[in-house]
Amino acid sequence: MATTTAQVGCEGQAQNTSRVQRMTNSSYLSYRCGVNTVNLSRLSVHSPKSSPVRPHLDTARSYASRSGNVEVQLRCYHLAAELARAERAYDLARSEAEAGIHLADTCGFGHYAIELRLALARAQLDAGDPKAALPRAREALDRSVHPECQYAWGEADALHLCGVAHARLGELDLARTRLTAAVAKREQLTHPGLAETRAELGRIGV
């Protein structure tokens, strides 16, 4: 049976697990170093007291370039998009997310295909372009709820972003529907963004 676009879902995660299992001890340690560098940098993106993020991003990208490790490359695209958005460099945020989406789709990394679409939608919303953000958020939602994926966190974030985009486009009934669903999903997950979704609902009179 042919693989559909939505079915790509989260299959890449299982494929990457197999790749990691085949690594030697030394290459695995290098891989974990690259991953951990990106993870620690992501924690620092929105913290004004943290150390500069870009040197860590550069280190991780250097490893990804040498090793050809696609997962670390995708983590770097995601971090770079978030960092550029935090710096209000929205064109750069969009280009980083779009490049990451292309790589994730090409290589079958469904989890990152979702996360990078969410990152792109956030950047487009922050840039004042809800019309562009809405289809990216919808794509992330469709992929997250696909039976072969069932990525609850992606679903919750995509519902929130869809709701925000609808609200900013003046489509208040659609915004209420999406944001109400996002609140329910985020409550189930004890999601840190729950208060943000409730605030968005409050802004449209719910």
mmCIF file of C-alpha atoms in Angstrom:
data_model
loop_
_atom_site.group_PDB
_atom_site.id
_atom_site.type_symbol
_atom_site.label_atom_id
_atom_site.label_comp_id
_atom_site.label_asym_id
_atom_site.label_seq_id
_atom_site.Cartn_x
_atom_site.Cartn_y
_atom_site.Cartn_z
ATOM 1 C CA MET A 1 0.000 0.000 0.000
ATOM 2 C CA ALA A 2 1.357 3.422 -0.919
ATOM 3 C CA THR A 3 2.317 5.769 1.902
ATOM 4 C CA THR A 4 0.170 8.897 2.002
ATOM 5 C CA THR A 5 1.431 12.326 3.021
ATOM 6 C CA ALA A 6 -0.507 12.155 6.280
ATOM 7 C CA GLN A 7 0.611 8.600 6.974
ATOM 8 C CA VAL A 8 4.209 9.763 7.092
ATOM 9 C CA GLY A 9 2.959 10.991 10.486
ATOM 10 C CA CYS A 10 5.514 9.863 13.054
ATOM 11 C CA GLU A 11 7.124 6.969 11.188
ATOM 12 C CA GLY A 12 10.451 8.782 10.985
ATOM 13 C CA GLN A 13 10.873 8.447 14.734
ATOM 14 C CA ALA A 14 10.924 4.643 14.523
ATOM 15 C CA GLN A 15 13.263 4.774 11.541
ATOM 16 C CA ASN A 16 15.665 6.990 13.471
ATOM 17 C CA THR A 17 15.609 4.603 16.457
ATOM 18 C CA SER A 18 16.876 1.886 14.136
ATOM 19 C CA ARG A 19 19.642 4.167 12.869
ATOM 20 C CA VAL A 20 20.720 5.017 16.413
ATOM 21 C CA GLN A 21 20.840 1.331 17.362
ATOM 22 C CA ARG A 22 23.356 0.717 14.553
ATOM 23 C CA MET A 23 25.767 3.413 15.786
ATOM 24 C CA THR A 24 29.112 2.600 17.357
ATOM 25 C CA ASN A 25 29.668 3.773 20.931
ATOM 26 C CA SER A 26 31.825 6.702 19.833
ATOM 27 C CA SER A 27 29.446 7.874 17.135
ATOM 28 C CA TYR A 28 26.518 7.516 19.517
ATOM 29 C CA LEU A 29 28.249 9.729 22.069
ATOM 30 C CA SER A 30 28.853 12.337 19.368
ATOM 31 C CA TYR A 31 25.210 12.087 18.330
ATOM 32 C CA ARG A 32 24.004 12.561 21.909
ATOM 33 C CA CYS A 33 26.348 15.530 22.289
ATOM 34 C CA GLY A 34 24.796 17.150 19.225
ATOM 35 C CA VAL A 35 21.254 16.438 20.425
ATOM 36 C CA ASN A 36 21.940 17.662 23.958
ATOM 37 C CA THR A 37 23.515 20.862 22.663
ATOM 38 C CA VAL A 38 20.329 21.644 20.751
ATOM 39 C CA ASN A 39 18.082 20.688 23.662
ATOM 40 C CA LEU A 40 19.950 22.901 26.132
ATOM 41 C CA SER A 41 19.941 25.754 23.641
ATOM 42 C CA ARG A 42 16.172 25.493 23.201
ATOM 43 C CA LEU A 43 15.722 25.950 26.941
ATOM 44 C CA SER A 44 17.671 29.212 26.680
ATOM 45 C CA VAL A 45 15.881 30.778 23.711
ATOM 46 C CA HIS A 46 13.256 32.691 25.703
ATOM 47 C CA SER A 47 15.329 33.299 28.849
ATOM 48 C CA PRO A 48 16.927 36.757 28.956
ATOM 49 C CA LYS A 49 19.423 35.647 31.626
ATOM 50 C CA SER A 50 20.671 32.636 29.679
ATOM 51 C CA SER A 51 23.947 32.334 27.842
ATOM 52 C CA PRO A 52 23.986 33.179 24.111
ATOM 53 C CA VAL A 53 22.280 30.457 22.070
ATOM 54 C CA ARG A 54 23.844 30.939 18.647
ATOM 55 C CA PRO A 55 27.301 29.555 19.569
ATOM 56 C CA HIS A 56 25.605 26.336 20.739
ATOM 57 C CA LEU A 57 23.521 26.231 17.563
ATOM 58 C CA ASP A 58 26.678 26.686 15.490
ATOM 59 C CA THR A 59 28.339 23.812 17.383
ATOM 60 C CA ALA A 60 25.392 21.513 16.778
ATOM 61 C CA ARG A 61 25.232 22.456 13.108
ATOM 62 C CA SER A 62 28.922 21.783 12.716
ATOM 63 C CA TYR A 63 28.391 18.277 14.108
ATOM 64 C CA ALA A 64 25.345 17.728 11.881
ATOM 65 C CA SER A 65 27.305 18.820 8.820
ATOM 66 C CA ARG A 66 30.225 16.497 9.590
ATOM 67 C CA SER A 67 28.086 13.499 10.492
ATOM 68 C CA GLY A 68 25.200 13.909 8.082
ATOM 69 C CA ASN A 69 22.834 13.121 10.971
ATOM 70 C CA VAL A 70 19.401 14.174 9.746
ATOM 71 C CA GLU A 71 17.758 14.235 13.169
ATOM 72 C CA VAL A 72 20.293 16.724 14.533
ATOM 73 C CA GLN A 73 19.949 18.826 11.368
ATOM 74 C CA LEU A 74 16.192 18.957 11.931
ATOM 75 C CA ARG A 75 16.619 19.858 15.603
ATOM 76 C CA CYS A 76 18.909 22.676 14.491
ATOM 77 C CA TYR A 77 16.366 23.993 11.993
ATOM 78 C CA HIS A 78 13.729 23.947 14.724
ATOM 79 C CA LEU A 79 15.972 25.740 17.215
ATOM 80 C CA ALA A 80 17.064 28.280 14.593
ATOM 81 C CA ALA A 81 13.445 29.043 13.702
ATOM 82 C CA GLU A 82 12.513 29.514 17.373
ATOM 83 C CA LEU A 83 15.568 31.670 18.013
ATOM 84 C CA ALA A 84 14.887 33.907 15.016
ATOM 85 C CA ARG A 85 11.253 34.295 16.099
ATOM 86 C CA ALA A 86 12.361 35.277 19.607
ATOM 87 C CA GLU A 87 14.641 37.875 18.000
ATOM 88 C CA ARG A 88 11.718 39.054 15.828
ATOM 89 C CA ALA A 89 13.679 38.146 12.704
ATOM 90 C CA TYR A 90 10.565 36.707 11.107
ATOM 91 C CA ASP A 91 11.872 36.264 7.571
ATOM 92 C CA LEU A 92 14.776 34.229 8.936
ATOM 93 C CA ALA A 93 12.426 32.228 11.164
ATOM 94 C CA ARG A 94 10.265 31.365 8.169
ATOM 95 C CA SER A 95 13.214 30.358 5.996
ATOM 96 C CA GLU A 96 14.686 28.111 8.717
ATOM 97 C CA ALA A 97 11.328 26.418 9.332
ATOM 98 C CA GLU A 98 10.621 25.976 5.622
ATOM 99 C CA ALA A 99 14.053 24.430 4.998
ATOM 100 C CA GLY A 100 13.488 22.073 7.924
ATOM 101 C CA ILE A 101 10.038 21.090 6.649
ATOM 102 C CA HIS A 102 11.501 20.229 3.258
ATOM 103 C CA LEU A 103 14.176 18.030 4.844
ATOM 104 C CA ALA A 104 11.710 16.349 7.221
ATOM 105 C CA ASP A 105 9.240 15.611 4.428
ATOM 106 C CA THR A 106 11.964 14.346 2.114
ATOM 107 C CA CYS A 107 13.511 12.033 4.698
ATOM 108 C CA GLY A 108 10.279 10.848 6.326
ATOM 109 C CA PHE A 109 10.760 12.388 9.764
ATOM 110 C CA GLY A 110 7.086 12.884 10.547
ATOM 111 C CA HIS A 111 7.510 14.210 14.099
ATOM 112 C CA TYR A 112 9.751 17.039 12.946
ATOM 113 C CA ALA A 113 7.519 17.675 9.923
ATOM 114 C CA ILE A 114 4.792 18.497 12.452
ATOM 115 C CA GLU A 115 6.949 20.497 14.866
ATOM 116 C CA LEU A 116 8.494 22.583 12.104
ATOM 117 C CA ARG A 117 5.072 23.377 10.638
ATOM 118 C CA LEU A 118 4.027 24.554 14.091
ATOM 119 C CA ALA A 119 7.191 26.669 14.315
ATOM 120 C CA LEU A 120 6.430 28.181 10.905
ATOM 121 C CA ALA A 121 2.841 28.959 11.890
ATOM 122 C CA ARG A 122 4.032 30.672 15.089
ATOM 123 C CA ALA A 123 6.489 32.804 13.145
ATOM 124 C CA GLN A 124 3.824 33.780 10.625
ATOM 125 C CA LEU A 125 1.381 34.714 13.390
ATOM 126 C CA ASP A 126 3.998 36.804 15.181
ATOM 127 C CA ALA A 127 4.796 38.483 11.864
ATOM 128 C CA GLY A 128 1.131 39.483 11.522
ATOM 129 C CA ASP A 129 0.245 37.031 8.752
ATOM 130 C CA PRO A 130 -2.541 34.763 10.091
ATOM 131 C CA LYS A 131 -3.687 33.939 6.559
ATOM 132 C CA ALA A 132 -0.337 32.247 5.867
ATOM 133 C CA ALA A 133 -0.184 30.655 9.321
ATOM 134 C CA LEU A 134 -3.571 28.916 9.119
ATOM 135 C CA PRO A 135 -2.767 26.329 6.413
ATOM 136 C CA ARG A 136 0.502 25.389 8.128
ATOM 137 C CA ALA A 137 -1.314 24.891 11.432
ATOM 138 C CA ARG A 138 -3.984 22.828 9.674
ATOM 139 C CA GLU A 139 -1.325 20.636 8.090
ATOM 140 C CA ALA A 140 0.225 20.045 11.504
ATOM 141 C CA LEU A 141 -3.205 19.186 12.928
ATOM 142 C CA ASP A 142 -4.036 16.744 10.127
ATOM 143 C CA ARG A 143 -0.723 14.970 10.546
ATOM 144 C CA SER A 144 -0.983 14.867 14.336
ATOM 145 C CA VAL A 145 -4.444 13.256 14.412
ATOM 146 C CA HIS A 146 -3.725 10.748 11.639
ATOM 147 C CA PRO A 147 -4.376 7.173 12.920
ATOM 148 C CA GLU A 148 -0.749 6.192 12.246
ATOM 149 C CA CYS A 149 0.583 9.112 14.294
ATOM 150 C CA GLN A 150 -1.759 10.213 17.118
ATOM 151 C CA TYR A 151 0.617 12.927 18.374
ATOM 152 C CA ALA A 152 -1.410 14.564 21.166
ATOM 153 C CA TRP A 153 0.981 17.462 21.834
ATOM 154 C CA GLY A 154 1.082 18.329 18.153
ATOM 155 C CA GLU A 155 -2.712 18.202 18.032
ATOM 156 C CA ALA A 156 -3.036 20.506 21.059
ATOM 157 C CA ASP A 157 -0.572 23.057 19.681
ATOM 158 C CA ALA A 158 -2.075 22.951 16.183
ATOM 159 C CA LEU A 159 -5.606 23.475 17.535
ATOM 160 C CA HIS A 160 -4.367 26.483 19.490
ATOM 161 C CA LEU A 161 -2.609 28.016 16.496
ATOM 162 C CA CYS A 162 -5.593 27.386 14.217
ATOM 163 C CA GLY A 163 -7.806 29.123 16.758
ATOM 164 C CA VAL A 164 -5.506 32.114 17.041
ATOM 165 C CA ALA A 165 -5.277 32.423 13.252
ATOM 166 C CA HIS A 166 -9.071 32.268 12.867
ATOM 167 C CA ALA A 167 -9.493 34.897 15.582
ATOM 168 C CA ARG A 168 -7.069 37.276 13.902
ATOM 169 C CA LEU A 169 -8.858 36.749 10.609
ATOM 170 C CA GLY A 170 -12.152 37.691 12.279
ATOM 171 C CA GLU A 171 -13.569 34.163 11.994
ATOM 172 C CA LEU A 172 -14.769 34.070 15.578
ATOM 173 C CA ASP A 173 -17.017 30.997 15.467
ATOM 174 C CA LEU A 174 -14.194 28.906 14.009
ATOM 175 C CA ALA A 175 -11.783 30.422 16.522
ATOM 176 C CA ARG A 176 -14.034 29.423 19.451
ATOM 177 C CA THR A 177 -14.371 25.878 18.139
ATOM 178 C CA ARG A 178 -10.624 25.395 17.728
ATOM 179 C CA LEU A 179 -9.615 27.123 20.958
ATOM 180 C CA THR A 180 -12.227 25.241 22.991
ATOM 181 C CA ALA A 181 -10.864 21.974 21.597
ATOM 182 C CA ALA A 182 -7.332 23.161 22.346
ATOM 183 C CA VAL A 183 -8.243 23.895 25.973
ATOM 184 C CA ALA A 184 -9.688 20.392 26.375
ATOM 185 C CA LYS A 185 -6.626 18.743 24.849
ATOM 186 C CA ARG A 186 -4.168 20.876 26.797
ATOM 187 C CA GLU A 187 -6.008 20.143 30.032
ATOM 188 C CA GLN A 188 -5.596 16.417 29.374
ATOM 189 C CA LEU A 189 -1.867 16.889 28.833
ATOM 190 C CA THR A 190 -1.288 19.373 31.675
ATOM 191 C CA HIS A 191 0.158 21.493 28.879
ATOM 192 C CA PRO A 192 2.180 24.588 29.924
ATOM 193 C CA GLY A 193 0.390 26.595 27.233
ATOM 194 C CA LEU A 194 -3.078 26.036 28.728
ATOM 195 C CA ALA A 195 -3.270 29.520 30.275
ATOM 196 C CA GLU A 196 -2.338 31.058 26.926
ATOM 197 C CA THR A 197 -5.195 29.241 25.178
ATOM 198 C CA ARG A 198 -7.678 30.277 27.867
ATOM 199 C CA ALA A 199 -6.490 33.871 27.470
ATOM 200 C CA GLU A 200 -7.091 33.690 23.712
ATOM 201 C CA LEU A 201 -10.628 32.450 24.367
ATOM 202 C CA GLY A 202 -11.132 35.331 26.781
ATOM 203 C CA ARG A 203 -10.113 37.833 24.129
ATOM 204 C CA ILE A 204 -12.923 36.701 21.838
ATOM 205 C CA GLY A 205 -15.514 36.821 24.577
ATOM 206 C CA VAL A 206 -15.742 33.251 25.874
#
